[in-house]
Amino acid sequence: MLGRLNHVAIAVPDLAAAANQYRASLGAEVTAPQALPEHGVTVVFINLPNTKIELLEPLGADSPIAAFLVKNPSGGMHHVCYEVDDILAARDRLQADGARVLGDGNPRIGAHGKPVLFLHPKDFCGTLVELEQAG
Amino acid sequence: MLGRLNHVAIAVPDLAAAANQYRASLGAEVTAPQALPEHGVTVVFINLPNTKIELLEPLGADSPIAAFLVKNPSGGMHHVCYEVDDILAARDRLQADGARVLGDGNPRIGAHGKPVLFLHPKDFCGTLVELEQAG
């Protein structure tokens, strides 16, 4: 059931500085910033040969990563995103095993235009897990 | 300079439970546990199509992840590991840009038998970054 690692998301307090560090010091390919007001973040992607890193900066008053940055002022790893072939089948299997799906339990359209769900970190080794419908 | 994402490491308080959850609930391919006493951890790998997740459990009295689990009792994302072609060139470039390399600044042999270095999380968006010599 578990497919590719779609991305690792890192919340940062200063997107321009973080993007520049990955570009200049690590020689990485970094995309231009995209504001996603409906998700409360501005994002850049670091394109690695096999996956990508998403750097997230809060956008707007109700950013879902604002509280995380209060607790982690330098930034930090925020979530991992795994691809699954069938997000509803994955959800049903996880819920049957006792895992909690955040929100109302229904997929919503994520930052890549595909259905996504988030699983409760307490049910996954302290890790916020995003599942994204592949393809 | 920056190559593949070699792995994401997640520290967990109970390796058997975490491995079982990834195997049973997420349908992932999980390797048998390997004790690495010289690194103070027991590890399993979750093999994804494009990269892997390392689940780490403390081993022995001086485990380098013990303090992390005191702060994060449910576990959590511990570090990301990027591959680089030339670890000494990468180190010199990073140090010239002001990044701090942990330890004495010299690569040591990591869990995969290859030279590795760790960068100070405060210099990398709050993220502990491991660099591993590729190939």
Short mmCIF file of C-alpha atoms in Angstrom, two decimals, chain A:
data_model
loop_
_atom_site.label_atom_id
_atom_site.label_comp_id
_atom_site.label_asym_id
_atom_site.label_seq_id
_atom_site.Cartn_x
_atom_site.Cartn_y
_atom_site.Cartn_z
CA MET A 1 0.00 0.00 0.00
CA LEU A 2 2.72 2.50 0.91
CA GLY A 3 4.18 4.15 -2.17
CA ARG A 4 6.85 6.78 -2.79
CA LEU A 5 7.97 9.35 -0.28
CA ASN A 6 6.44 12.35 -2.00
CA HIS A 7 8.18 14.95 0.17
CA VAL A 8 9.55 15.92 3.55
CA ALA A 9 8.18 19.26 4.75
CA ILE A 10 10.36 21.57 6.83
CA ALA A 11 8.79 24.64 8.45
CA VAL A 12 11.09 27.66 8.43
CA PRO A 13 10.82 31.14 9.90
CA ASP A 14 12.47 32.84 6.89
CA LEU A 15 11.82 31.20 3.54
CA ALA A 16 14.17 33.40 1.54
CA ALA A 17 17.08 32.69 3.89
CA ALA A 18 16.38 28.95 3.96
CA ALA A 19 16.01 28.74 0.18
CA ASN A 20 19.24 30.65 -0.28
CA GLN A 21 21.08 28.37 2.11
CA TYR A 22 19.96 25.22 0.28
CA ARG A 23 20.82 26.84 -3.06
CA ALA A 24 24.12 28.49 -2.16
CA SER A 25 25.64 26.26 0.52
CA LEU A 26 24.26 22.89 -0.56
CA GLY A 27 24.09 23.54 -4.30
CA ALA A 28 20.48 22.39 -4.53
CA GLU A 29 17.88 23.22 -7.17
CA VAL A 30 15.28 25.38 -5.43
CA THR A 31 12.06 26.57 -7.08
CA ALA A 32 10.62 30.09 -6.89
CA PRO A 33 8.33 30.76 -3.90
CA GLN A 34 4.62 30.00 -4.37
CA ALA A 35 2.06 31.62 -2.09
CA LEU A 36 -0.76 29.20 -1.23
CA PRO A 37 -3.17 31.39 0.75
CA GLU A 38 -5.79 28.62 0.92
CA HIS A 39 -3.21 26.48 2.79
CA GLY A 40 -1.77 29.33 4.87
CA VAL A 41 1.79 28.82 3.63
CA THR A 42 4.31 30.04 1.13
CA VAL A 43 6.34 27.15 -0.24
CA VAL A 44 9.51 26.42 -2.20
CA PHE A 45 10.53 22.97 -3.39
CA ILE A 46 14.05 21.60 -3.25
CA ASN A 47 14.20 19.15 -6.14
CA LEU A 48 16.39 16.16 -5.29
CA PRO A 49 17.02 13.35 -7.79
CA ASN A 50 14.58 10.99 -6.01
CA THR A 51 12.12 13.15 -4.06
CA LYS A 52 11.67 16.70 -2.85
CA ILE A 53 11.89 18.81 0.25
CA GLU A 54 9.16 21.37 0.84
CA LEU A 55 10.17 24.46 2.78
CA LEU A 56 7.12 26.09 4.35
CA GLU A 57 6.77 29.63 5.71
CA PRO A 58 3.57 30.82 7.40
CA LEU A 59 1.24 32.97 5.30
CA GLY A 60 -1.62 34.93 6.83
CA ALA A 61 -3.04 35.08 10.33
CA ASP A 62 -4.29 31.48 10.60
CA SER A 63 -1.35 29.56 9.20
CA PRO A 64 -1.45 25.89 10.23
CA ILE A 65 2.31 26.02 10.87
CA ALA A 66 2.32 29.15 13.08
CA ALA A 67 2.06 27.22 16.36
CA PHE A 68 4.81 24.83 15.27
CA LEU A 69 7.18 27.77 14.70
CA VAL A 70 6.35 29.25 18.09
CA LYS A 71 7.49 25.94 19.61
CA ASN A 72 10.40 25.58 17.16
CA PRO A 73 11.62 29.10 16.41
CA SER A 74 14.54 27.96 14.24
CA GLY A 75 12.16 25.77 12.23
CA GLY A 76 12.10 22.00 12.00
CA MET A 77 10.83 18.92 10.22
CA HIS A 78 7.05 19.29 10.08
CA HIS A 79 5.69 16.25 8.24
CA VAL A 80 6.39 13.47 5.78
CA CYS A 81 4.13 12.74 2.83
CA TYR A 82 3.67 9.22 1.50
CA GLU A 83 1.88 8.39 -1.73
CA VAL A 84 -0.88 5.78 -1.74
CA ASP A 85 -2.78 4.38 -4.73
CA ASP A 86 -6.21 4.63 -3.14
CA ILE A 87 -6.56 7.19 -0.39
CA LEU A 88 -10.02 6.07 0.72
CA ALA A 89 -8.93 2.44 1.04
CA ALA A 90 -5.86 3.58 2.97
CA ARG A 91 -8.00 5.69 5.29
CA ASP A 92 -10.43 2.87 5.98
CA ARG A 93 -7.63 0.42 6.75
CA LEU A 94 -5.86 2.88 9.06
CA GLN A 95 -9.04 3.80 10.89
CA ALA A 96 -9.88 0.12 11.35
CA ASP A 97 -6.47 -0.21 13.03
CA GLY A 98 -7.26 2.68 15.37
CA ALA A 99 -5.34 5.51 13.69
CA ARG A 100 -6.96 8.92 13.85
CA VAL A 101 -7.40 10.97 10.68
CA LEU A 102 -7.26 14.72 11.29
CA GLY A 103 -10.18 16.99 10.42
CA ASP A 104 -13.50 15.46 9.37
CA GLY A 105 -11.85 12.31 8.03
CA ASN A 106 -12.46 13.18 4.40
CA PRO A 107 -9.61 13.89 1.96
CA ARG A 108 -9.20 17.47 0.87
CA ILE A 109 -7.29 18.83 -2.09
CA GLY A 110 -3.67 19.40 -1.09
CA ALA A 111 -0.98 21.75 -2.28
CA HIS A 112 -0.33 19.59 -5.37
CA GLY A 113 -3.97 19.47 -6.46
CA LYS A 114 -4.45 15.87 -5.28
CA PRO A 115 -6.54 14.40 -2.44
CA VAL A 116 -4.65 14.31 0.86
CA LEU A 117 -5.25 13.27 4.47
CA PHE A 118 -3.23 13.85 7.62
CA LEU A 119 -2.82 11.23 10.37
CA HIS A 120 -2.54 12.11 14.05
CA PRO A 121 1.16 12.29 15.07
CA LYS A 122 0.47 10.53 18.37
CA ASP A 123 -0.64 7.48 16.37
CA PHE A 124 2.49 7.51 14.17
CA CYS A 125 5.65 7.64 16.28
CA GLY A 126 5.24 11.35 16.94
CA THR A 127 5.36 12.05 13.22
CA LEU A 128 2.73 14.01 11.32
CA VAL A 129 2.03 11.84 8.27
CA GLU A 130 0.36 13.14 5.12
CA LEU A 131 -1.04 10.62 2.67
CA GLU A 132 -1.44 11.77 -0.92
CA GLN A 133 -3.33 9.99 -3.64
CA ALA A 134 -0.77 9.06 -6.31
CA GLY A 135 -1.38 9.54 -10.01
#
